[in-house]
């Protein structure tokens, strides 16, 4: 058996994880320690093996893996390739190069796909497969997967462990309740991580918990590190987080961070998509505060820097133009481009593309039939946008019943 002692210790811990999982799922006595090790070794020896300690007879690993439906093996060329991919992912995630992380993930999945019958390679395959799905499809991790990864964390290569901390943090931040999120942060010990990507997550954690002192302290430390390493993408991300935090903490500092962000943009060291995202979000903030002139300038800037995801930005540009009593002048989008978006967004586009020949009655009917039904499942700012549109139309049509129906729907949106 050409397997290193270090790998055998890892396999032993995985045997314990899988055996306990089978016991939990089936409640069958065959998965208890006493039955599982019968005619093979003592319970004490199995306990040592499952704790990641060295045992006397290495062949027992093969026997126990076989009972679980797995094989034992170590393939040096695969290990070396996986190590290279993890190193690349670690660096690319640190510098915010998401596209490169996805490519490395895909390579790892392809490499490990045919090795799922082998303990350790099976676990790595599941980790990279779920990472890939999360990055590409934004699909939240299942509870079963999170539970499995948490049990495996201590046996992962340390760089992969740090990466997984980040993925578990962002998954919980986006999809879990406040209580579950706090529990996850404690479990992964996010506050103890020196990895830049996780320190960015820690900054978010302090923001969520309104811990201003620790937020400011960490943001200053990160700023120094990121400037020294020319990590402009993460520096840009950090300034954007600070911009949000300062709106609650110290409004006088907002202009300072806006200046820092604008300086980075002018340096031409950032990808267009990042810049577009900043202007889009800043535009929506202005829109939310009824500052439609500023919103329009930011949203138009967002379109200049990125034309890959343009419909939402285009619709808010139209909303600003309407509020400013300007003619709606938005770009013509091919049907093939429009079909990439939801029916709801397509309907809003169709509404704003209606010419003056379309009557107020027909426009009002269009809103009630095509936009109101899906209002609660979309960006809440659309609620305000079409309350305004409906008010303008009702002033002409006098069909006030629709405003009552709309207000009922709006309450559902605001109470979500």
Coordinates of C-alpha atoms in Angstrom, one line a residue:
X1 CA 0.0 0.0 0.0
X2 CA 1.8 3.1 -1.3
X3 CA 0.1 5.7 1.0
X4 CA 2.0 8.0 3.2
X5 CA 1.5 7.9 7.0
X6 CA 0.2 11.5 6.9
X7 CA -2.5 10.6 4.4
X8 CA -3.5 7.5 6.4
X9 CA -4.2 9.7 9.4
X10 CA -6.5 11.8 7.2
X11 CA -8.2 8.7 5.9
X12 CA -8.7 7.4 9.4
X13 CA -10.6 10.6 10.3
X14 CA -12.7 10.4 7.2
X15 CA -13.6 6.8 8.1
X16 CA -14.9 8.1 11.4
X17 CA -16.8 10.9 9.7
X18 CA -18.5 8.5 7.3
X19 CA -19.2 5.8 9.8
X20 CA -20.9 8.3 12.2
X21 CA -22.9 9.7 9.3
X22 CA -24.2 6.2 8.4
X23 CA -25.1 5.6 12.0
X24 CA -26.9 8.9 12.2
X25 CA -28.8 8.3 8.9
X26 CA -29.7 4.6 9.4
X27 CA -29.7 4.1 13.2
X28 CA -28.4 0.6 12.3
X29 CA -26.2 -1.2 14.9
X30 CA -23.8 -2.3 12.1
X31 CA -22.4 1.3 12.1
X32 CA -21.6 1.4 15.8
X33 CA -18.0 1.1 16.7
X34 CA -18.5 -2.3 18.3
X35 CA -20.1 -3.8 15.1
X36 CA -18.0 -1.9 12.6
X37 CA -14.7 -3.2 13.9
X38 CA -15.9 -6.7 14.8
X39 CA -13.3 -9.3 13.6
X40 CA -11.0 -6.6 12.5
X41 CA -9.6 -4.8 15.6
X42 CA -10.6 -3.5 19.0
X43 CA -12.8 -0.5 19.6
X44 CA -9.9 1.2 21.1
X45 CA -7.9 0.8 17.9
X46 CA -10.8 2.1 15.8
X47 CA -11.2 5.1 18.1
X48 CA -7.5 5.9 17.6
X49 CA -7.9 5.6 13.8
X50 CA -11.0 7.8 13.7
X51 CA -9.2 10.4 15.9
X52 CA -6.4 10.7 13.3
X53 CA -3.8 8.8 15.4
X54 CA -1.4 6.2 14.1
X55 CA -2.4 2.5 14.5
X56 CA -0.4 -0.7 14.2
X57 CA -2.0 -2.4 11.2
X58 CA -2.3 -0.1 8.1
X59 CA -4.3 -2.7 6.2
X60 CA -7.2 -2.0 8.5
X61 CA -7.7 1.3 6.7
X62 CA -8.5 -0.6 3.5
X63 CA -10.9 -2.9 5.3
X64 CA -12.9 -0.1 6.9
X65 CA -12.9 2.0 3.7
X66 CA -14.3 -1.0 1.8
X67 CA -17.1 -1.4 4.4
X68 CA -18.1 2.2 3.6
X69 CA -17.9 1.6 -0.1
X70 CA -14.6 3.4 -0.7
X71 CA -11.1 2.6 -1.7
X72 CA -7.8 3.8 -0.2
X73 CA -5.1 5.2 -2.5
X74 CA -2.7 8.1 -2.9
X75 CA -1.9 9.5 -6.4
X76 CA 1.1 11.8 -6.2
X77 CA 0.5 13.5 -9.6
X78 CA -3.1 14.3 -8.6
X79 CA -1.9 15.6 -5.2
X80 CA 0.6 17.9 -6.9
X81 CA -1.9 19.2 -9.4
X82 CA -4.5 19.9 -6.7
X83 CA -1.9 21.7 -4.6
X84 CA -1.1 24.0 -7.5
X85 CA -4.8 24.7 -8.1
X86 CA -5.4 25.5 -4.4
X87 CA -2.4 27.8 -4.4
X88 CA -3.7 29.6 -7.4
X89 CA -7.2 29.9 -6.0
X90 CA -5.8 31.2 -2.7
X91 CA -3.9 34.0 -4.4
X92 CA -6.7 34.8 -6.9
X93 CA -9.3 35.0 -4.2
X94 CA -7.1 37.3 -2.1
X95 CA -6.9 39.7 -5.1
X96 CA -10.6 39.4 -6.0
X97 CA -10.1 37.6 -9.3
X98 CA -13.3 35.6 -9.2
X99 CA -13.1 34.5 -12.9
X100 CA -9.7 32.9 -12.3
X101 CA -11.0 31.1 -9.1
X102 CA -13.8 29.6 -11.2
X103 CA -11.4 28.3 -13.8
X104 CA -9.3 26.6 -11.1
X105 CA -12.4 25.2 -9.5
X106 CA -13.5 23.7 -12.9
X107 CA -10.1 22.1 -13.4
X108 CA -10.1 20.5 -10.0
X109 CA -13.6 19.1 -10.6
X110 CA -12.5 17.6 -13.9
X111 CA -9.4 16.1 -12.3
X112 CA -11.2 14.6 -9.4
X113 CA -14.4 13.4 -11.1
X114 CA -13.2 9.9 -11.8
X115 CA -11.7 9.5 -8.3
X116 CA -14.8 9.8 -6.2
X117 CA -14.5 6.2 -5.1
X118 CA -11.3 7.0 -3.2
X119 CA -11.4 8.5 0.3
X120 CA -10.1 12.0 0.5
X121 CA -10.3 12.6 -3.3
X122 CA -14.1 12.1 -2.9
X123 CA -14.3 14.8 -0.3
X124 CA -12.2 17.2 -2.3
X125 CA -14.4 16.6 -5.4
X126 CA -17.5 17.5 -3.4
X127 CA -15.9 20.6 -2.1
X128 CA -14.8 21.9 -5.5
X129 CA -18.0 20.9 -7.2
X130 CA -20.1 22.9 -4.7
X131 CA -17.7 25.8 -4.9
X132 CA -18.1 25.9 -8.6
X133 CA -21.9 25.8 -8.4
X134 CA -21.8 28.6 -5.8
X135 CA -19.5 30.8 -7.9
X136 CA -21.3 30.3 -11.2
X137 CA -24.9 29.8 -10.3
X138 CA -25.0 31.6 -6.9
X139 CA -26.6 28.5 -5.6
X140 CA -26.7 28.4 -1.7
X141 CA -25.0 25.5 0.0
X142 CA -27.3 22.8 1.4
X143 CA -27.4 22.2 5.1
X144 CA -26.1 18.7 4.5
X145 CA -23.1 20.0 2.6
X146 CA -22.3 22.7 5.2
X147 CA -22.5 20.1 8.0
X148 CA -20.2 17.7 6.1
X149 CA -17.6 20.5 5.4
X150 CA -17.6 21.6 9.0
X151 CA -16.6 18.1 10.0
X152 CA -13.9 17.9 7.4
X153 CA -12.3 21.3 7.9
X154 CA -9.5 20.2 10.1
X155 CA -8.2 17.6 7.6
X156 CA -8.2 20.0 4.6
X157 CA -5.0 21.6 3.3
X158 CA -4.7 24.9 5.3
X159 CA -5.1 27.2 2.2
X160 CA -8.2 25.3 1.2
X161 CA -9.5 25.6 4.7
X162 CA -9.1 29.4 4.6
X163 CA -10.9 29.4 1.3
X164 CA -13.7 27.4 2.7
X165 CA -14.0 29.7 5.7
X166 CA -14.7 32.5 3.2
X167 CA -17.3 30.5 1.2
X168 CA -19.1 29.4 4.4
X169 CA -19.1 33.0 5.6
X170 CA -20.5 34.5 2.4
X171 CA -23.1 31.7 2.0
X172 CA -24.3 32.3 5.6
X173 CA -24.2 36.1 5.3
X174 CA -26.4 35.9 2.2
X175 CA -28.8 33.1 3.1
X176 CA -29.0 32.4 6.9
X177 CA -30.8 34.1 9.7
X178 CA -28.9 36.5 12.0
X179 CA -28.6 33.8 14.7
X180 CA -27.4 31.2 12.3
X181 CA -24.9 33.6 10.8
X182 CA -23.5 34.4 14.2
X183 CA -23.1 30.7 15.0
X184 CA -21.3 30.1 11.7
X185 CA -18.8 33.0 12.3
X186 CA -18.0 31.4 15.7
X187 CA -17.6 27.9 14.3
X188 CA -15.2 29.0 11.5
X189 CA -13.4 31.4 13.8
X190 CA -13.4 34.1 11.2
X191 CA -11.8 36.6 13.6
X192 CA -8.7 34.5 13.9
X193 CA -8.0 34.4 10.1
X194 CA -5.0 36.4 8.7
X195 CA -6.1 35.7 5.1
X196 CA -6.9 39.0 3.4
X197 CA -10.1 37.6 1.8
X198 CA -11.4 36.6 5.2
X199 CA -10.3 39.9 6.8
X200 CA -12.6 41.5 4.3
X201 CA -15.3 39.2 5.5
X202 CA -14.5 40.2 9.1
X203 CA -15.0 43.8 8.1
X204 CA -18.5 42.9 6.9
X205 CA -19.0 41.1 10.2
X206 CA -18.2 44.2 12.2
X207 CA -20.5 46.3 10.0
X208 CA -23.4 43.9 10.5
X209 CA -22.8 44.0 14.2
X210 CA -22.4 47.8 14.3
X211 CA -19.0 47.4 15.9
X212 CA -17.6 50.8 14.8
X213 CA -14.4 50.8 16.8
X214 CA -13.2 47.4 15.5
X215 CA -14.4 48.3 12.0
X216 CA -12.3 51.4 11.8
X217 CA -9.3 49.7 13.4
X218 CA -9.4 46.8 10.9
X219 CA -10.2 49.0 7.9
X220 CA -7.0 51.1 8.6
X221 CA -4.9 47.9 8.9
X222 CA -6.4 46.5 5.7
X223 CA -5.9 49.8 3.8
X224 CA -2.2 49.7 4.7
X225 CA -1.8 46.1 3.6
X226 CA -3.7 46.4 0.4
X227 CA -1.9 49.6 -0.8
X228 CA 1.5 47.9 0.0
X229 CA 0.6 44.9 -2.0
X230 CA -1.0 46.9 -4.9
X231 CA -4.2 44.8 -4.3
X232 CA -6.4 47.5 -5.9
X233 CA -9.5 45.3 -6.4
X234 CA -9.7 44.4 -2.7
X235 CA -8.9 48.0 -1.8
X236 CA -11.8 49.1 -3.9
X237 CA -14.1 46.6 -2.3
X238 CA -13.0 47.8 1.1
X239 CA -13.6 51.4 0.4
X240 CA -17.1 50.5 -0.8
X241 CA -17.8 48.6 2.5
X242 CA -16.5 51.7 4.3
X243 CA -18.8 53.9 2.3
X244 CA -21.8 51.9 3.5
X245 CA -20.6 51.9 7.1
X246 CA -19.9 55.6 7.2
X247 CA -23.5 56.4 6.1
X248 CA -24.4 55.1 9.6
X249 CA -21.2 55.8 11.5
X250 CA -19.9 59.2 10.4
X251 CA -21.5 60.9 7.4
X252 CA -18.7 63.5 7.3
X253 CA -16.3 60.6 6.1
X254 CA -18.5 59.7 3.1
X255 CA -16.9 62.3 0.8
X256 CA -13.4 61.0 1.9
X257 CA -14.2 57.5 0.8
X258 CA -15.9 58.7 -2.4
X259 CA -12.6 60.6 -3.2
X260 CA -10.5 57.4 -2.6
X261 CA -12.8 55.4 -4.8
X262 CA -12.7 57.9 -7.6
X263 CA -8.9 58.1 -7.4
X264 CA -8.7 54.4 -7.8
X265 CA -11.1 54.5 -10.8
X266 CA -8.9 57.2 -12.5
X267 CA -5.8 55.1 -12.0
X268 CA -7.3 52.6 -14.4
X269 CA -6.3 49.6 -12.3
X270 CA -9.8 48.2 -11.9
X271 CA -11.9 46.0 -14.1
X272 CA -14.8 47.7 -15.8
X273 CA -17.4 45.4 -14.1
X274 CA -16.2 46.5 -10.7
X275 CA -16.5 50.2 -11.5
X276 CA -19.9 49.7 -13.1
X277 CA -21.1 47.9 -10.0
X278 CA -19.9 50.8 -7.8
X279 CA -21.7 53.4 -9.9
X280 CA -24.8 51.3 -10.2
X281 CA -25.0 50.8 -6.4
X282 CA -24.3 54.5 -5.7
X283 CA -26.9 55.4 -8.3
X284 CA -29.5 53.3 -6.5
X285 CA -28.6 54.9 -3.2
X286 CA -29.2 58.3 -4.6
X287 CA -32.4 57.1 -6.2
X288 CA -33.6 55.7 -2.8
X289 CA -33.0 59.2 -1.3
X290 CA -34.9 60.9 -4.1
X291 CA -31.7 62.6 -5.4
X292 CA -32.5 61.8 -9.0
X293 CA -30.0 64.1 -10.8
X294 CA -27.1 62.4 -8.9
X295 CA -28.6 59.0 -9.5
X296 CA -28.9 59.6 -13.2
X297 CA -25.2 60.7 -13.5
X298 CA -24.0 57.6 -11.6
X299 CA -26.2 55.2 -13.5
X300 CA -25.1 56.6 -16.8
X301 CA -21.5 56.1 -15.7
X302 CA -22.3 52.5 -14.8
X303 CA -23.3 51.8 -18.4
X304 CA -20.1 53.4 -19.7
X305 CA -17.9 50.9 -17.8
X306 CA -19.8 47.7 -18.3
X307 CA -22.3 46.6 -21.0
X308 CA -22.6 42.9 -20.0
X309 CA -25.4 43.4 -17.4
X310 CA -27.3 46.5 -18.5
X311 CA -31.0 46.1 -18.2
X312 CA -31.5 46.9 -14.5
X313 CA -29.3 50.0 -14.8
X314 CA -31.1 51.1 -18.0
X315 CA -34.5 50.8 -16.2
X316 CA -33.4 53.0 -13.3
X317 CA -32.1 55.6 -15.8
X318 CA -35.6 55.7 -17.3
X319 CA -37.0 56.1 -13.8
X320 CA -34.8 59.0 -13.1
X321 CA -35.6 60.7 -16.4
X322 CA -39.3 60.4 -15.6
X323 CA -38.8 61.9 -12.1
X324 CA -36.8 64.8 -13.7
X325 CA -39.6 65.3 -16.3
X326 CA -37.2 64.5 -19.1
X327 CA -38.1 62.5 -22.2
X328 CA -37.3 58.8 -21.6
X329 CA -34.3 58.1 -23.7
X330 CA -32.9 54.6 -23.2
X331 CA -31.0 52.4 -25.5
X332 CA -32.7 49.9 -27.8
X333 CA -31.9 46.3 -26.7
X334 CA -32.1 43.4 -29.0
X335 CA -34.7 40.7 -28.2
X336 CA -31.9 38.2 -27.7
X337 CA -30.4 40.4 -24.9
X338 CA -33.8 41.1 -23.3
X339 CA -34.6 37.4 -23.1
X340 CA -31.6 36.9 -20.7
X341 CA -33.6 38.7 -18.0
X342 CA -36.7 38.0 -16.1
X343 CA -40.2 38.6 -17.5
X344 CA -40.6 41.3 -14.9
X345 CA -37.6 43.4 -16.0
X346 CA -38.6 42.8 -19.7
X347 CA -42.1 44.2 -18.8
X348 CA -40.6 47.3 -17.3
X349 CA -38.5 47.8 -20.4
X350 CA -41.5 47.4 -22.6
X351 CA -43.4 50.0 -20.5
X352 CA -40.7 52.6 -20.8
X353 CA -40.4 52.0 -24.5
X354 CA -44.1 52.8 -25.0
X355 CA -44.5 55.9 -27.2
X356 CA -46.8 58.8 -26.8
X357 CA -49.3 57.2 -29.1
X358 CA -50.1 54.6 -26.3
X359 CA -53.0 56.0 -24.2
X360 CA -52.7 56.5 -20.4
X361 CA -55.5 53.9 -20.0
X362 CA -53.4 51.3 -21.9
X363 CA -50.3 52.1 -19.9
X364 CA -52.2 51.8 -16.6
X365 CA -53.6 48.5 -17.7
X366 CA -50.2 47.3 -18.6
X367 CA -48.8 48.1 -15.2
X368 CA -51.6 46.3 -13.4
X369 CA -51.4 43.2 -15.6
X370 CA -47.7 42.9 -16.1
X371 CA -45.8 44.6 -13.3
X372 CA -47.9 44.5 -10.2
X373 CA -48.2 40.7 -10.0
X374 CA -44.4 40.2 -9.7
X375 CA -43.6 43.3 -7.7
X376 CA -43.0 41.6 -4.3
X377 CA -40.3 39.3 -5.8
X378 CA -38.1 42.0 -7.1
X379 CA -36.0 45.1 -6.1
X380 CA -38.1 47.1 -3.7
X381 CA -37.2 50.4 -5.4
X382 CA -39.4 49.3 -8.3
X383 CA -42.3 49.6 -5.9
X384 CA -41.6 53.3 -5.5
X385 CA -40.9 53.7 -9.3
X386 CA -44.3 52.4 -10.4
X387 CA -46.3 54.1 -7.6
X388 CA -45.1 57.3 -9.1
X389 CA -45.9 56.1 -12.7
X390 CA -49.4 55.0 -11.6
X391 CA -50.1 58.3 -9.9
X392 CA -49.2 60.2 -13.0
X393 CA -51.5 58.0 -15.1
X394 CA -54.4 58.1 -12.7
X395 CA -54.3 61.9 -12.9
X396 CA -55.4 61.4 -16.5
X397 CA -57.6 58.3 -16.3
X398 CA -59.3 58.9 -12.9
X399 CA -59.2 55.1 -12.4
X400 CA -58.4 55.3 -8.7
X401 CA -59.4 51.7 -7.9
X402 CA -56.0 50.6 -9.3
X403 CA -54.1 52.8 -6.8
X404 CA -55.9 51.0 -3.9
X405 CA -55.0 47.6 -5.4
X406 CA -51.4 48.8 -5.9
X407 CA -51.2 50.0 -2.3
X408 CA -52.3 46.7 -1.0
X409 CA -49.5 45.0 -3.0
X410 CA -47.0 47.6 -1.9
X411 CA -47.7 46.8 1.8
X412 CA -46.8 43.1 1.0
X413 CA -43.5 44.3 -0.5
X414 CA -42.6 46.6 2.4
X415 CA -43.5 44.0 5.0
X416 CA -41.4 41.2 3.4

